[in-house]
């Protein structure tokens, strides 16, 4: 059995890794003040960024849901890795050779997920190599006919699965993968006489997650005697969830977050993604065997960062299925601050055919044809009505009003009321009334289930939750009294900049008792820390007793009010001094009230006066210090 990774290596790999690079693969991060970055939280659904990262500290914290930790915690949570896997992945990334305790070698990758990643990666490599093999004519012809040369295939990692039942599984078995691993990765299927290759006689596209790791495959049928579907994907596995993968996102994400405006283009297939990227639309992605849904939208939103001012452009086939997809996407994007558009190519060509017939420039100009999603959907709705008849116009009004009623922004909604009025040839006031009626109908519809379940839910919570959950103390919920503000700022400064103070000053300030119990819990953890150790502040936070750990995480990530690092260090010094002074002043006040109660010439009286003189001297020394 492999031993644990030695702690020194765990620390070293962490110190050599910029947490912002790792988190940045999942979340678009923007600078947010001194030493801090911000983005949309990948652990809860949110519209404005409250997920903070401090690269210098190596720590992240979400002010919305309270998730926090270091780079290993992040990888464990986001990719469901074990601790060892997280360290191994980061070590591999920087080419660092890990050492294991008790003479163990690298852990044989027995834990499920790491093996599944490895199997997918090995399969992708093998499929790629097969595309060059003599038997892969059909695959190369398919790509060539669509305008993709060997360079294009290599860029997207396109491969070929030969005909036959066991070519791939034999190749991967020879590499040490077990039957169960291949099954769990969805690479083979279980038949009555054993397992067989899932993908046979097909062109293969590796589907990668946002960080570029292969999690599954999409495969296109090539041969007439193949009874399977035209497109076949990896089944749902622990790595591959079709509602959560977007083909091309790993290649597109950088340009999506950097574009002006930030834009993502959603196309319908693998060859469309390839055509768009090759033509210069490098922000194109596609869903894999399912419609664009809420989870896709959340992933795109995180990559875009804040979605205000961003654009989502859908290209759909103008056929019935494409129209249905548009109406569905419309429903999914309603809550977006990003503007959504639909682009339909001339003659209803998809991007792949468009590039083939008219070239790269025509694909790029597809973006010029985009119309707002609302307009597109209204037009689709109206198509079914004969606007020449009174009945047709009445039906069209009702149907179109339902769409317009879903627009939340008042100004935009008013604009579309006029669009709808023009399309149907009706009075704008009449349209406005119809939209209001549709909004009321939608509202009544939404409230129904809530009303129905309101009572039982309340009863259950009253009887089944005897103890109130521990209240999460947040920075924002702290009282704004001078004492608490001083304690808050002082412990925040010590956590963030304590390692830049003189050790004696740090120790002394951290030893002063606080009055607020939550802040005092954080202070105690700081006082027990060694600020000269790398990563000390993250450790201090994790050693804070509950329910105050998340407050500590906030204090470590919150924006310290300062112009720059040096200013922040100077402020922390001043705050450290103030908490010490406050303790001295407290003692002085106690002594002054005592001095009146004891005889001046008694031993007690002399001792009190001596201590008072000491306190004054100490106070003066502190004030004189730089
Ligand atoms: Zn969160």
XYZ file of C-alpha atoms and ligand atoms in Angstrom:
627
model
C 0.000 0.000 0.000
C 1.281 3.422 -0.882
C 2.102 5.742 1.974
C 0.942 9.243 2.613
C 2.546 12.064 0.683
C 5.129 13.700 2.955
C 3.883 16.945 4.445
C 6.842 18.979 3.158
C 5.858 18.059 -0.410
C 2.202 18.893 0.237
C 3.290 22.349 1.443
C 5.817 22.819 -1.348
C 3.358 21.997 -4.136
C 0.829 24.348 -2.587
C 3.321 27.183 -2.289
C 4.372 26.759 -5.918
C 0.787 26.825 -7.150
C -1.116 30.029 -7.673
C -4.610 29.285 -6.393
C -5.994 31.924 -8.767
C -4.719 29.903 -11.758
C -6.488 26.761 -10.564
C -9.753 28.456 -9.621
C -9.479 30.580 -12.772
C -9.930 27.403 -14.813
C -13.457 27.147 -13.467
C -14.403 30.722 -12.663
C -13.591 34.009 -14.359
C -11.817 36.081 -11.711
C -11.495 39.841 -11.670
C -9.315 41.990 -9.477
C -11.200 43.205 -6.399
C -8.981 45.483 -4.359
C -5.612 44.897 -2.723
C -4.503 41.275 -3.117
C -8.015 40.055 -3.788
C -9.962 38.607 -6.734
C -13.639 37.973 -7.255
C -15.919 35.796 -9.357
C -19.220 33.936 -9.418
C -19.279 31.123 -6.874
C -19.076 27.644 -8.418
C -20.654 26.114 -5.312
C -23.903 28.032 -5.269
C -26.035 29.762 -7.858
C -25.544 33.512 -7.809
C -25.808 36.529 -10.077
C -23.328 38.925 -8.543
C -19.877 37.779 -7.465
C -19.330 37.006 -3.801
C -16.645 34.360 -4.299
C -13.326 35.838 -3.169
C -9.823 34.540 -3.766
C -6.637 35.810 -2.139
C -3.758 34.453 -4.214
C -1.016 35.528 -1.791
C -2.710 33.752 1.082
C -3.724 30.771 -1.066
C -7.289 30.938 0.154
C -10.807 31.334 -1.185
C -14.050 32.177 0.546
C -17.611 32.706 -0.634
C -19.475 35.387 1.268
C -22.718 33.967 -0.126
C -22.646 30.303 0.877
C -19.661 30.227 3.240
C -17.543 27.727 1.259
C -13.856 28.309 1.894
C -10.464 26.671 1.909
C -7.131 26.300 0.162
C -6.337 25.052 -3.325
C -6.625 21.397 -2.266
C -10.035 21.971 -0.710
C -11.128 23.644 -3.929
C -10.078 20.711 -6.117
C -11.593 18.179 -3.739
C -14.934 19.958 -3.806
C -15.122 20.953 -7.439
C -13.732 17.766 -8.982
C -14.603 15.374 -6.152
C -10.981 14.311 -5.753
C -9.463 12.767 -2.664
C -6.823 14.809 -0.866
C -4.035 12.647 -2.312
C -5.458 12.997 -5.815
C -5.605 16.774 -5.452
C -1.950 16.938 -4.393
C -0.938 14.539 -7.160
C -2.772 16.535 -9.781
C -1.117 19.813 -8.800
C 2.282 18.155 -8.496
C 1.848 16.727 -11.993
C 0.937 20.149 -13.277
C 4.250 21.687 -12.191
C 6.319 18.545 -12.781
C 7.116 18.019 -9.107
C 8.185 14.535 -7.975
C 6.303 13.658 -4.787
C 7.734 11.616 -1.936
C 5.630 9.131 -0.015
C 5.949 8.088 3.613
C 6.976 4.550 4.584
C 8.691 4.019 1.252
C 5.460 3.783 -0.674
C 5.444 4.733 -4.331
C 2.842 6.862 -6.012
C -0.589 5.656 -4.985
C -1.784 3.075 -7.457
C -4.706 5.019 -8.835
C -7.338 2.828 -7.327
C -9.763 5.480 -6.269
C -12.530 5.698 -8.797
C -12.403 9.134 -10.323
C -8.695 9.366 -10.996
C -8.856 6.019 -12.785
C -11.822 7.137 -14.854
C -10.004 10.306 -15.921
C -6.997 8.194 -16.810
C -9.126 5.737 -18.809
C -10.812 8.546 -20.759
C -7.501 10.175 -21.463
C -5.958 6.895 -22.619
C -8.977 6.180 -24.818
C -8.814 9.662 -26.380
C -5.146 9.097 -27.171
C -5.861 5.708 -28.688
C -8.778 6.979 -30.829
C -6.550 9.801 -32.069
C -3.864 7.359 -33.119
C -6.452 5.258 -34.966
C -7.466 8.155 -37.207
C -4.052 7.830 -38.870
C -4.349 4.056 -39.306
C -4.956 2.572 -42.770
C -8.441 1.327 -41.815
C -9.668 4.813 -40.949
C -10.379 5.950 -44.540
C -14.065 6.458 -43.826
C -13.272 8.652 -40.838
C -10.759 10.784 -42.682
C -13.136 11.086 -45.648
C -15.967 12.234 -43.359
C -13.764 14.984 -41.935
C -12.266 15.952 -45.287
C -15.699 16.307 -46.894
C -16.571 18.775 -44.159
C -13.487 20.854 -44.656
C -11.392 19.545 -41.795
C -7.771 18.637 -42.502
C -5.334 16.741 -40.285
C -4.367 19.952 -38.451
C -7.990 20.709 -37.602
C -8.536 17.145 -36.390
C -5.439 17.391 -34.193
C -6.525 20.748 -32.734
C -9.783 19.235 -31.523
C -8.319 15.808 -30.723
C -10.696 14.107 -33.161
C -10.202 10.358 -33.450
C -11.567 7.226 -35.003
C -13.075 4.113 -33.464
C -12.460 1.161 -35.766
C -15.158 -1.371 -36.529
C -15.002 -4.515 -34.424
C -16.110 -5.310 -30.915
C -12.974 -5.188 -28.821
C -10.171 -3.146 -30.444
C -10.280 -0.340 -27.917
C -10.891 -2.492 -24.859
C -7.956 -4.740 -25.770
C -5.684 -1.714 -26.184
C -6.731 -0.246 -22.846
C -6.629 -3.584 -21.045
C -3.026 -3.905 -22.217
C -2.399 -0.547 -20.536
C -3.651 -1.969 -17.235
C -7.254 -0.804 -17.158
C -9.731 -3.287 -15.772
C -13.064 -4.301 -17.245
C -14.861 -2.571 -14.363
C -12.982 0.668 -14.962
C -13.833 0.641 -18.669
C -17.464 -0.034 -17.799
C -17.547 2.752 -15.220
C -15.994 5.153 -17.731
C -18.725 4.248 -20.243
C -16.155 3.090 -22.796
C -17.552 -0.434 -23.031
C -21.071 -1.813 -22.749
C -22.187 -4.949 -20.967
C -23.545 -7.642 -23.261
C -24.732 -11.162 -22.597
C -21.340 -12.624 -23.423
C -19.182 -10.018 -21.771
C -18.312 -6.435 -22.538
C -17.853 -4.859 -25.956
C -16.588 -1.506 -27.258
C -19.299 1.140 -27.082
C -17.938 3.121 -30.036
C -17.382 1.166 -33.249
C -16.869 2.448 -36.779
C -17.312 6.078 -35.789
C -15.598 9.449 -35.836
C -14.894 10.374 -32.233
C -14.765 13.742 -30.489
C -13.330 13.860 -26.989
C -15.592 15.884 -24.685
C -13.565 17.770 -22.101
C -14.584 19.596 -18.979
C -13.807 23.255 -18.451
C -10.283 22.436 -17.255
C -9.504 20.393 -20.364
C -9.774 16.893 -18.905
C -11.521 14.353 -21.105
C -14.721 13.150 -19.432
C -16.484 11.446 -22.331
C -16.933 11.149 -26.077
C -19.306 11.997 -28.873
C -19.295 9.666 -31.870
C -20.730 9.975 -35.388
C -21.948 6.922 -37.357
C -20.053 6.273 -40.598
C -21.295 2.970 -41.987
C -24.685 2.067 -43.463
C -24.834 -1.281 -41.664
C -24.557 0.503 -38.307
C -27.998 0.302 -36.689
C -27.061 2.643 -33.875
C -28.043 6.308 -33.680
C -26.368 8.880 -35.912
C -24.687 10.410 -32.875
C -23.790 8.306 -29.867
C -22.391 9.754 -26.649
C -20.861 8.427 -23.474
C -23.659 7.328 -21.116
C -24.044 9.139 -17.803
C -21.036 8.288 -15.616
C -19.546 9.811 -12.485
C -17.495 12.073 -14.773
C -19.907 12.637 -17.642
C -23.254 14.350 -17.077
C -24.756 15.539 -20.307
C -26.577 18.427 -18.623
C -23.225 19.733 -17.408
C -20.866 19.379 -20.358
C -20.404 21.774 -23.244
C -18.307 20.624 -26.153
C -15.533 23.118 -26.926
C -15.766 25.002 -23.621
C -12.156 24.184 -22.715
C -10.997 25.843 -25.941
C -13.521 28.685 -25.815
C -13.436 29.773 -22.193
C -10.477 32.142 -22.423
C -11.942 34.119 -25.289
C -15.422 34.045 -23.727
C -14.156 35.799 -20.607
C -11.919 38.238 -22.480
C -14.120 39.268 -25.386
C -15.648 42.700 -25.753
C -18.514 42.184 -25.443
C -18.108 38.873 -23.627
C -19.953 36.453 -25.841
C -20.658 32.754 -26.020
C -22.003 31.205 -29.202
C -24.088 28.072 -28.778
C -24.183 25.857 -31.879
C -25.753 22.457 -32.407
C -22.993 19.983 -33.137
C -19.343 18.995 -32.905
C -18.609 19.896 -36.538
C -20.300 23.291 -36.019
C -18.023 24.025 -33.065
C -15.009 23.066 -35.183
C -16.160 25.191 -38.121
C -16.791 28.222 -35.919
C -13.434 28.019 -34.160
C -11.550 27.515 -37.414
C -13.404 30.465 -38.960
C -12.479 32.720 -36.063
C -15.515 32.452 -33.773
C -13.485 30.975 -30.950
C -16.224 31.290 -28.341
C -18.449 28.573 -29.841
C -19.647 25.615 -27.758
C -22.278 22.914 -28.224
C -24.370 20.775 -25.941
C -23.811 17.043 -26.219
C -26.928 15.057 -27.002
C -29.299 17.249 -25.018
C -30.914 20.676 -25.168
C -29.280 23.740 -23.675
C -30.476 23.882 -20.082
C -30.173 25.678 -16.773
C -26.988 23.909 -15.708
C -25.317 24.756 -19.005
C -26.330 28.355 -18.453
C -24.791 28.379 -14.976
C -21.501 27.012 -16.318
C -21.425 29.616 -19.084
C -22.261 32.361 -16.617
C -19.328 31.403 -14.371
C -16.958 31.455 -17.329
C -18.246 34.871 -18.411
C -17.946 36.245 -14.890
C -20.640 38.767 -14.208
C -23.126 38.317 -17.057
C -24.130 41.977 -17.217
C -23.532 43.260 -20.724
C -22.578 39.811 -21.983
C -24.153 38.089 -24.982
C -25.370 34.563 -25.578
C -25.923 33.834 -29.252
C -27.721 30.659 -30.302
C -27.621 29.276 -33.808
C -30.491 26.968 -34.599
C -31.617 25.057 -37.617
C -34.640 26.883 -38.947
C -36.535 23.585 -39.019
C -39.178 22.588 -36.494
C -36.706 20.969 -34.104
C -34.528 24.061 -34.208
C -37.514 26.249 -33.423
C -38.416 24.097 -30.474
C -34.848 24.297 -29.241
C -34.993 28.092 -29.529
C -38.178 28.355 -27.507
C -36.681 26.118 -24.860
C -33.423 28.075 -24.735
C -35.503 31.213 -24.474
C -37.122 29.871 -21.319
C -33.714 28.965 -19.861
C -32.159 32.355 -20.510
C -35.022 34.480 -19.187
C -33.318 35.104 -15.868
C -30.125 36.260 -17.505
C -28.721 39.707 -17.360
C -26.829 38.758 -20.507
C -28.632 39.539 -23.741
C -29.629 36.498 -25.714
C -29.794 36.388 -29.491
C -30.566 33.950 -32.258
C -28.543 33.823 -35.452
C -29.915 31.913 -38.427
C -27.636 31.417 -41.413
C -28.797 32.119 -44.965
C -30.682 29.151 -46.479
C -30.745 27.632 -43.027
C -27.194 26.346 -43.352
C -25.500 25.214 -40.163
C -22.061 26.750 -39.438
C -20.261 23.683 -40.786
C -22.050 23.766 -44.159
C -21.865 27.531 -44.267
C -18.075 27.412 -43.964
C -17.877 24.672 -46.575
C -19.995 26.528 -49.126
C -19.161 30.151 -48.484
C -15.958 30.229 -46.479
C -14.740 31.493 -43.126
C -15.909 35.067 -43.627
C -19.505 33.908 -44.066
C -19.341 32.080 -40.726
C -18.017 35.181 -39.023
C -20.724 37.357 -40.551
C -23.305 34.970 -39.095
C -22.952 37.082 -35.964
C -24.248 40.129 -37.896
C -27.541 38.372 -38.596
C -28.357 37.870 -34.939
C -31.740 39.079 -33.708
C -32.813 39.379 -30.077
C -34.147 36.085 -28.750
C -37.501 37.651 -27.835
C -38.062 38.829 -31.363
C -37.167 35.433 -32.775
C -39.466 33.616 -30.366
C -42.360 36.024 -30.976
C -42.016 35.430 -34.693
C -41.988 31.675 -34.160
C -45.153 31.949 -32.077
C -46.962 34.076 -34.625
C -46.154 31.703 -37.496
C -48.999 29.394 -36.518
C -51.703 32.055 -36.854
C -53.462 33.507 -39.848
C -53.151 37.200 -39.143
C -55.646 37.997 -41.904
C -58.521 36.778 -39.713
C -59.872 38.247 -36.470
C -59.599 34.836 -34.756
C -56.013 34.439 -35.952
C -55.035 37.862 -34.623
C -56.714 37.154 -31.265
C -54.792 33.862 -30.923
C -51.546 35.508 -31.995
C -52.061 38.281 -29.443
C -52.602 35.839 -26.620
C -49.646 33.685 -27.605
C -47.278 36.609 -28.246
C -48.349 38.332 -25.021
C -47.214 35.268 -23.038
C -43.707 35.725 -24.419
C -43.582 39.460 -23.785
C -44.969 39.037 -20.268
C -41.878 37.007 -19.418
C -39.573 40.010 -19.972
C -38.610 41.394 -16.595
C -37.083 44.693 -17.617
C -39.907 47.271 -17.898
C -38.302 49.325 -20.656
C -37.473 46.317 -22.792
C -40.946 44.899 -22.233
C -42.588 48.134 -23.389
C -40.430 48.012 -26.513
C -41.571 44.481 -27.307
C -45.200 45.378 -26.718
C -44.768 47.803 -29.605
C -42.947 45.144 -31.684
C -45.798 42.709 -31.081
C -48.412 45.370 -31.884
C -46.713 46.077 -35.214
C -46.350 42.398 -36.084
C -50.040 41.654 -35.483
C -51.302 45.012 -36.678
C -53.090 45.902 -33.445
C -53.406 48.878 -31.159
C -50.431 49.079 -28.689
C -52.783 49.711 -25.747
C -54.685 46.556 -26.503
C -51.405 44.627 -26.631
C -50.324 46.126 -23.315
C -53.563 44.946 -21.678
C -53.069 41.450 -23.107
C -49.498 41.331 -21.777
C -50.682 42.335 -18.294
C -53.347 39.632 -18.373
C -50.745 37.072 -19.446
C -48.453 38.145 -16.598
C -51.305 37.664 -14.104
C -52.057 34.215 -15.512
C -48.393 33.211 -15.229
C -48.227 34.463 -11.664
C -51.351 32.595 -10.583
C -49.818 29.491 -12.119
C -46.562 29.882 -10.235
C -48.190 30.398 -6.854
C -50.293 27.263 -6.994
C -47.787 24.648 -5.837
C -46.424 26.952 -3.168
C -49.861 27.423 -1.639
C -50.609 23.761 -1.814
C -47.470 22.744 0.115
C -47.184 25.672 2.479
C -48.884 24.121 5.492
C -47.341 20.638 5.661
C -43.823 22.015 5.168
C -44.236 24.419 8.074
C -45.564 21.615 10.312
C -42.659 19.325 9.518
C -40.057 21.921 10.362
C -41.789 22.701 13.658
C -41.748 19.125 14.873
C -38.563 17.689 13.360
C -36.112 20.455 14.206
C -35.983 20.724 17.988
C -32.714 22.677 18.096
C -32.225 25.876 16.140
C -29.266 25.561 13.788
C -26.140 27.434 14.876
C -26.353 30.936 13.548
C -23.553 31.780 11.121
C -21.821 34.941 12.338
C -20.782 37.113 9.413
C -18.675 40.245 9.208
C -21.745 42.126 8.032
C -23.787 40.988 11.047
C -21.281 42.292 13.633
C -22.451 45.340 15.627
C -20.773 48.598 14.602
C -19.728 49.706 18.114
C -16.213 51.218 18.420
C -14.952 48.225 20.424
C -16.200 45.654 17.933
C -14.950 47.657 14.946
C -11.485 47.847 16.507
C -11.466 44.110 17.234
C -12.760 43.266 13.771
C -10.175 45.379 11.961
C -7.336 44.286 14.224
C -7.943 40.563 13.814
C -8.513 41.056 10.072
C -5.203 42.877 9.789
C -3.378 40.248 11.850
C -4.782 37.396 9.734
C -3.961 39.067 6.440
C -0.728 40.910 7.244
C 0.454 39.477 10.591
C 3.485 37.816 8.997
C 4.783 41.285 8.047
C 4.707 42.592 11.631
C 7.596 42.234 14.055
C 7.057 38.937 15.830
C 6.920 40.536 19.314
C 4.259 42.975 18.223
C 2.210 40.232 16.583
C 2.362 38.016 19.666
C 1.495 40.818 22.049
C -1.456 42.112 20.036
C -2.839 38.622 19.469
C -2.664 37.917 23.219
C -5.040 40.762 24.169
C -8.486 39.442 25.102
C -11.387 40.606 22.918
C -14.871 41.426 24.139
C -16.873 40.051 21.240
C -17.020 36.255 21.681
C -16.910 35.431 17.943
C -13.991 37.765 17.262
C -12.249 36.478 20.374
C -12.548 32.914 19.058
C -10.772 34.000 15.884
C -8.180 35.952 17.876
C -7.362 32.885 19.982
C -6.622 30.878 16.852
C -4.402 33.700 15.569
C -2.607 33.865 18.914
C -1.842 30.137 18.726
C -0.307 30.503 15.251
C 3.233 30.949 14.046
C 3.041 33.751 11.450
C 6.473 32.862 10.113
C 5.179 29.550 8.778
C 3.984 29.506 5.172
C 0.231 29.043 4.991
C -0.217 29.906 8.668
C -3.313 32.057 8.188
C -5.244 29.346 6.352
C -4.350 26.916 9.136
C -5.398 29.469 11.738
C -8.804 29.812 10.074
C -9.328 26.066 9.964
C -8.476 25.787 13.666
C -11.120 28.328 14.737
C -13.838 26.620 16.739
C -17.338 26.373 15.268
C -19.606 28.198 14.644
C -16.999 30.902 14.066
C -14.846 29.320 11.347
C -16.715 30.920 8.499
C -16.401 34.327 10.167
C -12.648 33.716 10.293
C -12.656 32.795 6.606
C -14.477 36.036 5.862
C -11.946 38.019 7.866
C -9.120 36.413 5.928
C -10.709 37.194 2.560
C -12.547 40.454 3.215
C -11.109 43.523 1.598
C -8.872 45.227 4.136
C -9.403 48.986 3.835
C -6.053 50.109 2.437
C -4.551 51.642 -0.686
C -1.893 48.975 -1.098
C -0.009 46.309 0.828
C 2.361 48.709 2.608
C -0.500 50.887 3.719
C -2.301 47.778 4.978
C 0.750 46.704 7.003
C 1.028 50.185 8.537
C -2.678 50.112 9.437
C -2.294 46.666 10.984
C 0.609 47.934 13.123
C -1.538 50.835 14.317
C -4.440 48.508 15.098
C -2.131 46.105 16.960
C -0.949 49.014 19.060
C -4.507 50.138 19.772
C -5.663 46.768 21.117
C -2.680 46.677 23.491
C -3.372 50.264 24.609
C -6.988 49.389 25.192
C -6.012 46.609 27.612
C -3.642 48.948 29.438
C -6.403 51.552 29.717
C -8.835 48.959 31.064
C -6.378 47.956 33.772
C -5.697 51.582 34.610
C -9.402 52.265 35.039
C -9.741 49.291 37.397
C -6.737 50.399 39.432
C -7.978 53.975 39.724
C -11.245 52.772 41.199
C -9.273 50.454 43.553
C -6.912 53.185 44.695
C -9.792 54.961 46.402
C -10.743 51.857 48.345
C -7.315 51.002 49.821
C -5.316 53.075 52.307
C -2.588 55.051 50.554
C 0.150 54.023 53.014
C -0.785 50.318 53.090
C 1.192 47.693 51.119
C -1.788 47.316 48.793
C -1.950 51.052 48.203
C 1.747 51.241 47.399
C 1.467 48.294 45.001
C -1.450 49.908 43.157
C 0.406 53.186 42.775
C 3.501 51.369 41.533
C 1.478 49.475 38.930
C -0.211 52.694 37.833
C 3.191 54.303 37.246
C 4.297 51.212 35.306
C 1.159 51.361 33.182
C 1.726 55.012 32.338
C 5.338 54.308 31.401
C 4.307 51.352 29.265
C 1.613 53.387 27.600
C 4.136 56.117 26.810
C 6.643 53.580 25.441
C 3.969 52.220 23.115
C 3.006 55.656 21.894
C 6.639 56.567 21.296
C 7.281 53.431 19.234
C 7.368 53.885 15.523
Zn -20.930 30.339 -2.767
